Every structure is written in C-alpha cells, then in structure tokens.
mmCIF file with all atom_site columns, C-alpha atoms in Angstrom:
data_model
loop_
_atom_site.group_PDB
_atom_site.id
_atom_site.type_symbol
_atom_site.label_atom_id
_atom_site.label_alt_id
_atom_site.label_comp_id
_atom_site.label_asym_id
_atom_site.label_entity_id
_atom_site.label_seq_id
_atom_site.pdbx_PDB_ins_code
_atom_site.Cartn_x
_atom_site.Cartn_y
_atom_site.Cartn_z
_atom_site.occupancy
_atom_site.B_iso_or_equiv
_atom_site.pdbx_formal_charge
_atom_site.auth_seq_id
_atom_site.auth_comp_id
_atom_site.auth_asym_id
_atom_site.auth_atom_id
_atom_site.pdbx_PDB_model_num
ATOM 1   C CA . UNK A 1 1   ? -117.112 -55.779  -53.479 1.00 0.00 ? 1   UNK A CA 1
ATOM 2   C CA . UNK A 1 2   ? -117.610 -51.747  -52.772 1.00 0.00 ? 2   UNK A CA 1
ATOM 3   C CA . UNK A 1 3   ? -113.957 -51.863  -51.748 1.00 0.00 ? 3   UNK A CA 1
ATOM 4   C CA . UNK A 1 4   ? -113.128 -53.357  -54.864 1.00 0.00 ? 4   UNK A CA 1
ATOM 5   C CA . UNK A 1 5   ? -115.434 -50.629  -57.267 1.00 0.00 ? 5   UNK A CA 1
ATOM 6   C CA . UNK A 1 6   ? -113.245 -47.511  -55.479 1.00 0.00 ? 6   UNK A CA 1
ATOM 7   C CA . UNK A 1 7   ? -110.027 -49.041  -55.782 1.00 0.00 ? 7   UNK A CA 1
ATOM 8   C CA . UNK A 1 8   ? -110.727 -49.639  -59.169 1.00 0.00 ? 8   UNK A CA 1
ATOM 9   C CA . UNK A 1 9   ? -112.512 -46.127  -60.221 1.00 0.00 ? 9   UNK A CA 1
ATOM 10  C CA . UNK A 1 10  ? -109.597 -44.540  -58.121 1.00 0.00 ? 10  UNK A CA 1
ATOM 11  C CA . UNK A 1 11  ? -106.850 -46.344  -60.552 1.00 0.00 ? 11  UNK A CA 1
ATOM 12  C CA . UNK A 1 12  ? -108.986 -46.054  -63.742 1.00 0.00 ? 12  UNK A CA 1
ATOM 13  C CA . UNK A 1 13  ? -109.093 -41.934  -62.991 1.00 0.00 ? 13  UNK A CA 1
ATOM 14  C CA . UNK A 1 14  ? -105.721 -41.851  -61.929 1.00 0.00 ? 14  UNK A CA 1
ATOM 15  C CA . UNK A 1 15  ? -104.305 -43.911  -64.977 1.00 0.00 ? 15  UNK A CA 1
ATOM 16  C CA . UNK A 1 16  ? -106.683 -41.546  -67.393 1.00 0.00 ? 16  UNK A CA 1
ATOM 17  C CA . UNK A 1 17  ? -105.630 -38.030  -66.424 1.00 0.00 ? 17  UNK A CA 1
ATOM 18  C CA . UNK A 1 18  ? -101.944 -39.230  -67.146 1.00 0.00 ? 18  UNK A CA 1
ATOM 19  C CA . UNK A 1 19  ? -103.186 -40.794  -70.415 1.00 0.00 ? 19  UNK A CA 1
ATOM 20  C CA . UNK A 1 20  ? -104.321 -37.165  -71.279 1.00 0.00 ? 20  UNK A CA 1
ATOM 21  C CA . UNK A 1 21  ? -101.272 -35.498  -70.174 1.00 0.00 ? 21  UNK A CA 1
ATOM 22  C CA . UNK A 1 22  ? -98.725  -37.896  -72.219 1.00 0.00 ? 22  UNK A CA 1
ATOM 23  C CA . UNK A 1 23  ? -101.416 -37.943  -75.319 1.00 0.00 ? 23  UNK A CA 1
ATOM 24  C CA . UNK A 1 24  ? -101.237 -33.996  -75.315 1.00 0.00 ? 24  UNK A CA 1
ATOM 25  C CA . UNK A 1 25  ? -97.139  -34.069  -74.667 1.00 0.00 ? 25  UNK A CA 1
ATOM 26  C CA . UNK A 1 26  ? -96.775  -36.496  -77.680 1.00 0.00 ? 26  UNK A CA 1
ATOM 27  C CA . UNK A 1 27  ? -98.948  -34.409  -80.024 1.00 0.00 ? 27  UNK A CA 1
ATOM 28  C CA . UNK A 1 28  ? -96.976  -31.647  -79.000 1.00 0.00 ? 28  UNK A CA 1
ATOM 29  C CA . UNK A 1 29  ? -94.012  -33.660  -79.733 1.00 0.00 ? 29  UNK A CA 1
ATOM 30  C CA . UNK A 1 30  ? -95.146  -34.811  -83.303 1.00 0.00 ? 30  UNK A CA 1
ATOM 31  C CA . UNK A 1 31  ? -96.263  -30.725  -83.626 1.00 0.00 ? 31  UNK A CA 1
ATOM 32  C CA . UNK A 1 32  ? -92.590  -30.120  -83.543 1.00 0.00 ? 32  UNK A CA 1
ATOM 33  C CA . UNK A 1 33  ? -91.641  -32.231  -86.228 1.00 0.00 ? 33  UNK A CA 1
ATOM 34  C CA . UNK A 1 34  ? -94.475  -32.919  -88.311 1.00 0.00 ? 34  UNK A CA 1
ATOM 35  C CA . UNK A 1 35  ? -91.834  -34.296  -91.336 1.00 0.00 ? 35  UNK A CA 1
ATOM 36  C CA . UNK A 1 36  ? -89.690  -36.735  -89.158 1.00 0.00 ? 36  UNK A CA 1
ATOM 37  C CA . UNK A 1 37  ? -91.858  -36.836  -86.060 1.00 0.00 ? 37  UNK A CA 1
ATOM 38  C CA . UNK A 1 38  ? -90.045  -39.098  -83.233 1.00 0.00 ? 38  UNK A CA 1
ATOM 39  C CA . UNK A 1 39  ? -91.658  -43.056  -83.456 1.00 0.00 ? 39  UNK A CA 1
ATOM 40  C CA . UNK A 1 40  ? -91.984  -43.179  -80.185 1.00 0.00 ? 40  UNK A CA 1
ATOM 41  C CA . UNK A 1 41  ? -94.411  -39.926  -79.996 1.00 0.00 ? 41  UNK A CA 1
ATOM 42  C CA . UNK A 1 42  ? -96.713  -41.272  -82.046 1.00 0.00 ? 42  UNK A CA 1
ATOM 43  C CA . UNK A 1 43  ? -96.522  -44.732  -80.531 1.00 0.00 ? 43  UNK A CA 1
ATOM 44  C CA . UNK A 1 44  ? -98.442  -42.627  -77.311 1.00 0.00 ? 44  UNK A CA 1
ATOM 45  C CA . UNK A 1 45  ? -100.454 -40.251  -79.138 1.00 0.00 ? 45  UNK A CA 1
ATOM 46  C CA . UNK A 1 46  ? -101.448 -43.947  -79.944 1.00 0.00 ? 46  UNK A CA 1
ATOM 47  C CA . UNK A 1 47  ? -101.672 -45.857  -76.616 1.00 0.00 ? 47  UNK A CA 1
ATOM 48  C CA . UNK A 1 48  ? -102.905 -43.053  -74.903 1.00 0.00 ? 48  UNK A CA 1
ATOM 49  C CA . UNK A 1 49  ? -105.626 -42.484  -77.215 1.00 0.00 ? 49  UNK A CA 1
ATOM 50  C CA . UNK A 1 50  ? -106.717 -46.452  -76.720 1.00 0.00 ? 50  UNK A CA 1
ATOM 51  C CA . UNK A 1 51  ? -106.241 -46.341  -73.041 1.00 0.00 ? 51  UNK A CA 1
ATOM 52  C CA . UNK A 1 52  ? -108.659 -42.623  -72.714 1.00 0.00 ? 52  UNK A CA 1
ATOM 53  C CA . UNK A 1 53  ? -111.479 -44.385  -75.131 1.00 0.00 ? 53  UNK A CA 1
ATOM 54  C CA . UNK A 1 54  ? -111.398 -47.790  -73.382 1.00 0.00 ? 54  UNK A CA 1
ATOM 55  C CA . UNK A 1 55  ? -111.057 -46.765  -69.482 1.00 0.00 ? 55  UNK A CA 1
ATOM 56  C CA . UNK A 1 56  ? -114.420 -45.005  -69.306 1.00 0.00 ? 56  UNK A CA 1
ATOM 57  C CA . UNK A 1 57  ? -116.041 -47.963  -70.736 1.00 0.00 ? 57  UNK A CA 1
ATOM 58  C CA . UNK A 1 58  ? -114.536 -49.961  -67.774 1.00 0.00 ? 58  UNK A CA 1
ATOM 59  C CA . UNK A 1 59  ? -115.389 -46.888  -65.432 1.00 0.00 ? 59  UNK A CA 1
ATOM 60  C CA . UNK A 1 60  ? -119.097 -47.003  -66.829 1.00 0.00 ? 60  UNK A CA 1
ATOM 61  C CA . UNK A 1 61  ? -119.513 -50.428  -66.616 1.00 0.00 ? 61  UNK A CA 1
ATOM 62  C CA . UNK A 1 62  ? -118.364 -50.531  -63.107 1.00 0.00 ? 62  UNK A CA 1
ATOM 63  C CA . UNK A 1 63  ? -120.957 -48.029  -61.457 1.00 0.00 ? 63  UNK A CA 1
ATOM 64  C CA . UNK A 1 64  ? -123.440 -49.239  -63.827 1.00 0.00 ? 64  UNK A CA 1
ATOM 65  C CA . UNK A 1 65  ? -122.980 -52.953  -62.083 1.00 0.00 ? 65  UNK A CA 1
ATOM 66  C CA . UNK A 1 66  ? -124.783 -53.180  -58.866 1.00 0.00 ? 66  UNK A CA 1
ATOM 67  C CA . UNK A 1 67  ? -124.477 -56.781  -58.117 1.00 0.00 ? 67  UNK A CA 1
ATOM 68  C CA . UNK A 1 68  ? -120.401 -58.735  -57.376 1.00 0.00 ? 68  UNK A CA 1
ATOM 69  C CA . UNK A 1 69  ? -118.934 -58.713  -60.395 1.00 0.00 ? 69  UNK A CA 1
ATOM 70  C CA . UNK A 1 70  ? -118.914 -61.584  -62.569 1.00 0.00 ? 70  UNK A CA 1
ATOM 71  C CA . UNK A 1 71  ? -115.446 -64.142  -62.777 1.00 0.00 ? 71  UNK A CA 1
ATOM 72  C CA . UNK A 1 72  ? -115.741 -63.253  -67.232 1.00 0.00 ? 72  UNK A CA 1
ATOM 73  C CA . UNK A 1 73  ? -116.142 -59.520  -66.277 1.00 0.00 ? 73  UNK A CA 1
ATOM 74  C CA . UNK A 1 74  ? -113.231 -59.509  -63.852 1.00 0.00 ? 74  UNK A CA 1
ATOM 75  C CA . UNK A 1 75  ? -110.872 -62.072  -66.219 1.00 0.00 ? 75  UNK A CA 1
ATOM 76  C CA . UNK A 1 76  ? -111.853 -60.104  -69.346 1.00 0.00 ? 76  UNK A CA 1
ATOM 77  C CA . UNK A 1 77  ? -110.946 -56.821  -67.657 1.00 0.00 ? 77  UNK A CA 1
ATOM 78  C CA . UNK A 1 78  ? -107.916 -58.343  -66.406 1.00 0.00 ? 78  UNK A CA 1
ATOM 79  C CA . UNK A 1 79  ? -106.753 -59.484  -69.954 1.00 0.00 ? 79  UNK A CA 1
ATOM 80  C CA . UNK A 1 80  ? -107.513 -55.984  -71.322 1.00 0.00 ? 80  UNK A CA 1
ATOM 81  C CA . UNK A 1 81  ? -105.457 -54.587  -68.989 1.00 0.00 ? 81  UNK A CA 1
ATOM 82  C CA . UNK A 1 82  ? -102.538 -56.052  -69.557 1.00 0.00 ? 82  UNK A CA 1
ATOM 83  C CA . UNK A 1 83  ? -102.570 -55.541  -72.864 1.00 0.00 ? 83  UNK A CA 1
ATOM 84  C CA . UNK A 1 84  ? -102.538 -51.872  -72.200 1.00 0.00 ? 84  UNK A CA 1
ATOM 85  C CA . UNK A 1 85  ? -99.735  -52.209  -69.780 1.00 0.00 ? 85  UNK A CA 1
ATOM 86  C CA . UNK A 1 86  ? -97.698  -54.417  -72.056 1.00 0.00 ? 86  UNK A CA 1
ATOM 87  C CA . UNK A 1 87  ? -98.472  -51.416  -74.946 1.00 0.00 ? 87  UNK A CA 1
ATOM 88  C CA . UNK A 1 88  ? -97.737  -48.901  -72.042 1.00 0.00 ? 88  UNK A CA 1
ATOM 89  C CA . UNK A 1 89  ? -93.967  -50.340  -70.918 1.00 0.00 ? 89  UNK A CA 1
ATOM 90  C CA . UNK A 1 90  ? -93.365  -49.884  -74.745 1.00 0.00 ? 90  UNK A CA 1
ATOM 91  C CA . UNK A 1 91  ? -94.179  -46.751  -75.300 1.00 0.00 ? 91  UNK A CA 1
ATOM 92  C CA . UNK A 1 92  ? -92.116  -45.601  -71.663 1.00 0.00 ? 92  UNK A CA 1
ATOM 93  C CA . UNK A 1 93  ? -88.830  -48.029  -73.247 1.00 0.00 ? 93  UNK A CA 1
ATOM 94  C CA . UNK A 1 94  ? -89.306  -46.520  -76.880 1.00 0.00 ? 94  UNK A CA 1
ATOM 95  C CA . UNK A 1 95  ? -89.364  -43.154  -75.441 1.00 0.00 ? 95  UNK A CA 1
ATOM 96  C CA . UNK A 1 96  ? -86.546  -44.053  -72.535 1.00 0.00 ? 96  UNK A CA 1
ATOM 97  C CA . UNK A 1 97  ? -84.192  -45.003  -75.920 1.00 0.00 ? 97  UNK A CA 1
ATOM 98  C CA . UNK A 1 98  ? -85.272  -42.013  -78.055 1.00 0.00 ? 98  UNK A CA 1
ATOM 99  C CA . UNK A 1 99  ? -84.028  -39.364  -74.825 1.00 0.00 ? 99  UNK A CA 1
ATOM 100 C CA . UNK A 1 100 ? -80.949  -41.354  -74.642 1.00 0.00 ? 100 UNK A CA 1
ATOM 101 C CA . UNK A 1 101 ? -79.992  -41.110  -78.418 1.00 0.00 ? 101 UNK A CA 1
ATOM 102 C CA . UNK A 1 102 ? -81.273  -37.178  -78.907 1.00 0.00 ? 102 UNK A CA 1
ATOM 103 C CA . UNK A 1 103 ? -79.633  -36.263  -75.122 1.00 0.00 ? 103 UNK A CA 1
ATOM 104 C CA . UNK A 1 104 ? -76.206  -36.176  -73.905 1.00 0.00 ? 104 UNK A CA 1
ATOM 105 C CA . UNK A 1 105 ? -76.472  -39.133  -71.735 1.00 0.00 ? 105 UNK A CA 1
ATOM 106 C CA . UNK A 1 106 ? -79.718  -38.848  -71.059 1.00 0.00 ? 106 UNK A CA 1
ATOM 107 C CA . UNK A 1 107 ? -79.823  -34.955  -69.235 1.00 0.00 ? 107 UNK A CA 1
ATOM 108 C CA . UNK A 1 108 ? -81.216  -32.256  -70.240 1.00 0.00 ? 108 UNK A CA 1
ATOM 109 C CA . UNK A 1 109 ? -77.981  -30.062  -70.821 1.00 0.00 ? 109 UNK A CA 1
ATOM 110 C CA . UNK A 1 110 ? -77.787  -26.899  -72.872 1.00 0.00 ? 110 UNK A CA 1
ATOM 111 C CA . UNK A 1 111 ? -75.466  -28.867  -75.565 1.00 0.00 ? 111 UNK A CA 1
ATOM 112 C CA . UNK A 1 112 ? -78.940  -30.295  -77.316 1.00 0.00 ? 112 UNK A CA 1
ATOM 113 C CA . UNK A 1 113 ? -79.650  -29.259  -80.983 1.00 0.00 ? 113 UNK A CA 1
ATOM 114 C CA . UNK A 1 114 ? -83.554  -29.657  -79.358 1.00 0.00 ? 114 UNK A CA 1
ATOM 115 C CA . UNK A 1 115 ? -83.923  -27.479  -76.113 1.00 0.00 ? 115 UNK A CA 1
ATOM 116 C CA . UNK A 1 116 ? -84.394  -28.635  -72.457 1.00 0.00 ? 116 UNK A CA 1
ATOM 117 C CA . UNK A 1 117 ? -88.198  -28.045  -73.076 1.00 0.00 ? 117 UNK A CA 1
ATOM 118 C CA . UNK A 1 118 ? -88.146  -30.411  -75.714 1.00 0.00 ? 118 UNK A CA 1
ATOM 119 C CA . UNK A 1 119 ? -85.784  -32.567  -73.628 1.00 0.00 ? 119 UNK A CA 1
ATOM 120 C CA . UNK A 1 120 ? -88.167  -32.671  -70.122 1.00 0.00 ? 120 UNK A CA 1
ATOM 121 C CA . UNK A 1 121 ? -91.592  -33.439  -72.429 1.00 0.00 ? 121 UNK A CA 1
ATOM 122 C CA . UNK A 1 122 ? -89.380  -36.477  -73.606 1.00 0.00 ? 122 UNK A CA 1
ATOM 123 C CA . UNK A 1 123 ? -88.683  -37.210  -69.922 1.00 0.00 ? 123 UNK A CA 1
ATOM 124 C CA . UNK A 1 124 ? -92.728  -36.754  -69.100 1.00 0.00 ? 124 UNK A CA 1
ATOM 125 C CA . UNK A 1 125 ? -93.994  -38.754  -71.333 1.00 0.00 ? 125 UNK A CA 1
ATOM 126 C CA . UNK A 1 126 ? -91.338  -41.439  -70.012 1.00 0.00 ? 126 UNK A CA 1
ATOM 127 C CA . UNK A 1 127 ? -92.314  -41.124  -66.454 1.00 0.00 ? 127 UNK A CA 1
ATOM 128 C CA . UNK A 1 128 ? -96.075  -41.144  -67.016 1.00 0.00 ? 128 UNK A CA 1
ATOM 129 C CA . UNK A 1 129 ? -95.531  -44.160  -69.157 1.00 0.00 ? 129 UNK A CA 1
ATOM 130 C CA . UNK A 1 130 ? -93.776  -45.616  -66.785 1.00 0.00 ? 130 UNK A CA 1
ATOM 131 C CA . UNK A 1 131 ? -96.309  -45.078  -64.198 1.00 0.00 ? 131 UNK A CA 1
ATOM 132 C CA . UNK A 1 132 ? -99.183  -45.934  -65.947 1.00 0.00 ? 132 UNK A CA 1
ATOM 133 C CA . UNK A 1 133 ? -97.648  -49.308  -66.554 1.00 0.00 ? 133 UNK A CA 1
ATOM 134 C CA . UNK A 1 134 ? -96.635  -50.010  -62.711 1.00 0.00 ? 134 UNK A CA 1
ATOM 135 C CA . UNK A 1 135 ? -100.292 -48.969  -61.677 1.00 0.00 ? 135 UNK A CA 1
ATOM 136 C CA . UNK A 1 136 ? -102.188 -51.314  -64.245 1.00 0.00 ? 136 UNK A CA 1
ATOM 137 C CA . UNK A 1 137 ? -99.828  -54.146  -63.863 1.00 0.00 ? 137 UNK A CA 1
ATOM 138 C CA . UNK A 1 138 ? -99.943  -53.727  -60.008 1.00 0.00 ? 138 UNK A CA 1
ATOM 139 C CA . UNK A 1 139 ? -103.668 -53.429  -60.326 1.00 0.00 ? 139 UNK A CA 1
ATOM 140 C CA . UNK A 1 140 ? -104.174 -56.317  -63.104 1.00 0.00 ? 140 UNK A CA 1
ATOM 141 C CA . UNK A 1 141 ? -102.098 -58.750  -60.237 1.00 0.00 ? 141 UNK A CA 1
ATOM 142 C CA . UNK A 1 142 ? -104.572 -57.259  -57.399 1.00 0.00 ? 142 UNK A CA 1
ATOM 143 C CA . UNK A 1 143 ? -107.789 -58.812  -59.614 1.00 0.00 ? 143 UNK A CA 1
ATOM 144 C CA . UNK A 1 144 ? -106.028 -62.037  -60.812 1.00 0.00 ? 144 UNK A CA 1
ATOM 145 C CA . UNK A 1 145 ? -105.178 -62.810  -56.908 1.00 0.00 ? 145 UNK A CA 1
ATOM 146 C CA . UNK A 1 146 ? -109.233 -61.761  -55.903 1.00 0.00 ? 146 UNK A CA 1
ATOM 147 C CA . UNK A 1 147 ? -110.556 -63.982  -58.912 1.00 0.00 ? 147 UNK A CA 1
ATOM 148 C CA . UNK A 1 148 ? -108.607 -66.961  -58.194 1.00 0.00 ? 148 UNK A CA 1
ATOM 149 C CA . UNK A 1 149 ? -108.524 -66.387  -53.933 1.00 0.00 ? 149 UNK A CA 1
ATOM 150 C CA . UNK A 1 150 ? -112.294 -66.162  -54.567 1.00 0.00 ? 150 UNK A CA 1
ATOM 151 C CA . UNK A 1 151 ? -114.774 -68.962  -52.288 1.00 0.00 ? 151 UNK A CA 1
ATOM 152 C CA . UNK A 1 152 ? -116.879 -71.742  -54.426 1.00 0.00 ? 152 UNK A CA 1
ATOM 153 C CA . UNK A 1 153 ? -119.757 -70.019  -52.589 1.00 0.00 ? 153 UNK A CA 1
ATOM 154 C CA . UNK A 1 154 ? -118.845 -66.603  -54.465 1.00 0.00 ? 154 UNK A CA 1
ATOM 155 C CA . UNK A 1 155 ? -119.333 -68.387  -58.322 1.00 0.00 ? 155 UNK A CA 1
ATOM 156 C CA . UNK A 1 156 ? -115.630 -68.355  -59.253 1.00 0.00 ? 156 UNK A CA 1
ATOM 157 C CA . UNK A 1 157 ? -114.659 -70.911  -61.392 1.00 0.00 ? 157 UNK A CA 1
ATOM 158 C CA . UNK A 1 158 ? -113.327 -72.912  -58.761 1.00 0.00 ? 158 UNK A CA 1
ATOM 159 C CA . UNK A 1 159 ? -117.026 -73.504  -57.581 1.00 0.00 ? 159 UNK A CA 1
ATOM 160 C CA . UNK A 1 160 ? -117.917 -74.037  -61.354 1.00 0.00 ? 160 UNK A CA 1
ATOM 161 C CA . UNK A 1 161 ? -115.230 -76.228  -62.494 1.00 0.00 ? 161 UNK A CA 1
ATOM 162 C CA . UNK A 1 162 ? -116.667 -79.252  -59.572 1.00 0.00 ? 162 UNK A CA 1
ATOM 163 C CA . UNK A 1 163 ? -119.831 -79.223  -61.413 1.00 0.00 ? 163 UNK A CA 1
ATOM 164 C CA . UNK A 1 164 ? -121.479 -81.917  -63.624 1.00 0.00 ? 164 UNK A CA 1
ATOM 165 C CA . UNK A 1 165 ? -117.957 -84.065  -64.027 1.00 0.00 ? 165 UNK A CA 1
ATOM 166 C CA . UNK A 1 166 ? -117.703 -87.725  -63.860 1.00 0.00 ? 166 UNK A CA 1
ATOM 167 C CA . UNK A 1 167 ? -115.450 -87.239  -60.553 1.00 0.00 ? 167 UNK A CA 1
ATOM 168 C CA . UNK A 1 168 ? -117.091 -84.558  -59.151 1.00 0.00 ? 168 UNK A CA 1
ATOM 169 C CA . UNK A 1 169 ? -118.488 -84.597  -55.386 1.00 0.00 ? 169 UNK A CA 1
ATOM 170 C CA . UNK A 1 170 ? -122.031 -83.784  -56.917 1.00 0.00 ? 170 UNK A CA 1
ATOM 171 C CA . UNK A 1 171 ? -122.346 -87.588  -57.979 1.00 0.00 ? 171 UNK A CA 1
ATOM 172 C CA . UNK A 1 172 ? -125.844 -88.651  -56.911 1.00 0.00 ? 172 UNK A CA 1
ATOM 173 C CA . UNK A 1 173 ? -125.351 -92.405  -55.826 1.00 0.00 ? 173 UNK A CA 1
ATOM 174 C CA . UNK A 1 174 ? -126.940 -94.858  -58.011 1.00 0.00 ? 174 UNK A CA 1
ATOM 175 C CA . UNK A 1 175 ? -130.312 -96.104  -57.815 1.00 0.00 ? 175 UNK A CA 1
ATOM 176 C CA . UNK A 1 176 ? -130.792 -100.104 -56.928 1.00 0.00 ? 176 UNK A CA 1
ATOM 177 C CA . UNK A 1 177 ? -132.002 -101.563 -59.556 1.00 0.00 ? 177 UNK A CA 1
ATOM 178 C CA . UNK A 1 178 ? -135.916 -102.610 -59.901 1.00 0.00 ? 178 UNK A CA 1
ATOM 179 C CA . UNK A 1 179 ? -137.517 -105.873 -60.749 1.00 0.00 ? 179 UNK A CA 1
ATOM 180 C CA . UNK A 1 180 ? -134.753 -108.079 -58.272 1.00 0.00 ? 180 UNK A CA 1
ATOM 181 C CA . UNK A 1 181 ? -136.409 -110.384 -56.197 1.00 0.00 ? 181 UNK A CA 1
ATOM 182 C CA . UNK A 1 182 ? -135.019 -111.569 -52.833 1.00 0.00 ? 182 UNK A CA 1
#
C-alpha cells in the first residue's frame, strides 16, 4: 500500500497547487467587478476554497496512517472525491460558457470590451478546472477498482460480506443430537 500513499500524496499536491492558482485567478476576477462579478468566478473562489481546506485533511490523514488503509477510509475518500470533481466539471463548464458569451467565439481577440488579460485568466481558470476534474475522477476510478479488486484476505468487504449469513461457507455443521439411544 506505499505505492498507493505516493500516488495519492502526488495527486492530492498536484490537484492543490492548481486549486490555489484558479482560487487566486477567480478572486482576481471578482476584484474586477466587484458590482456584477462573473457567477462562474465566484463558483471557484468557492470550489477551490473547499477543495484547498479538505485535501490536506486527506494528505494528513494519509501519512498519519501507518497500517493498509481501511475499505470505509478508502470508500469515504472515494465519495468525497467525486463530489469535488462533480463541483469541479461545473465550475470548468460555467466558466467554458461565460468565455464563450464575453469572447468573440471564444479567442482572445483585441475586439473584447474586457482585455486579452482578462480573456486568458477566463481561459486558466477553465483549463485548471478542467484538469483538476480529469485527475480526481481518474484517480477516484483508480481507488474504486483497488477497493473492489481487493482479496477476502485483505478485509474488503468482499471478505466481510461471507460472514455470519445463513448461506455463508462459515456454517459450522450441526451437532447430533444427545440423549438418542441406538
């Protein structure tokens, strides 16, 4: 499971610096236009703020755990994650639609009332978004295949779900029955 503790502090890292770059782009954004600040700015000041105060938590917990992760930890983590990448596809569609309705077809041309700085932060926080939800989706597959790939001798619920049942092979066979004479 070492393999599996760098691949996942490797992602968690990676997926938090770009958090940090798209939350400071978006604040930058809103700093623009404080009035009528763009929806989808604030929508990743937002998810980006979620996604830098709940990854370190998962990056904590991680080096903190010295035996194989548990099948709860691993779901749990799993379902959190895909929340976030659900929330982070949003935020990279909301902000794909605002560039195409402020930008002449989606360029970053000198015909904007904006500016082609204003344009390319629209197209970074888009592209971070974007790959911030291919990594955790990509990575929330990767543990959903290990947890249910896992061996009944590793404690997955596979090896749980065969225990105590009425047609389970841990049936003891029945005693005989005392007292019968022959």
């Amino acid at each position: 499971m070492s393999a599996l503790k760098f691949v996942r502090w490797c992602i968690l890292t990676f997926t938090l610096v770009l958090a940090i770059v798209v939350l400071g782009i978006s604040a930058h954004l809103i700093a623009i236009r404080p009035t009528d600040y763009w929806r989808f700015a604030a929508l990743a000041v937002a998810v980006s703020s979620l996604t830098i105060l709940t990854l370190p938590i998962l990056l904590v917990v991680n080096t903190l755990a010295r035996h194989n992760i548990s099948s709860g930890r691993l779901l749990s983590e799993a379902g959190w994650l895909t929340i976030m990448w659900i929330l982070w596809l949003s935020t990279g569609a909301n902000a794909t639609r605002a560039a195409r309705s402020h930008f002449f077809a989606g360029a970053c041309s000198f015909f904007t009332v904006y500016g082609s700085k204003t344009c390319n932060e629209f197209k970074v926080v888009q592209a971070f978004s974007y790959i911030i939800f291919i990594t955790l989706l990509c990575y929330t597959i990767g543990l959903m295949v290990l947890e249910f790939s896992r061996s009944e001798s590793d404690g997955s619920w596979a090896g749980r779900t065969h225990k105590g049942g009425p047609q389970t092979r841990d049936l003891e066979a029945p005693a005989p029955p005392t007292g019968v004479r022959r």
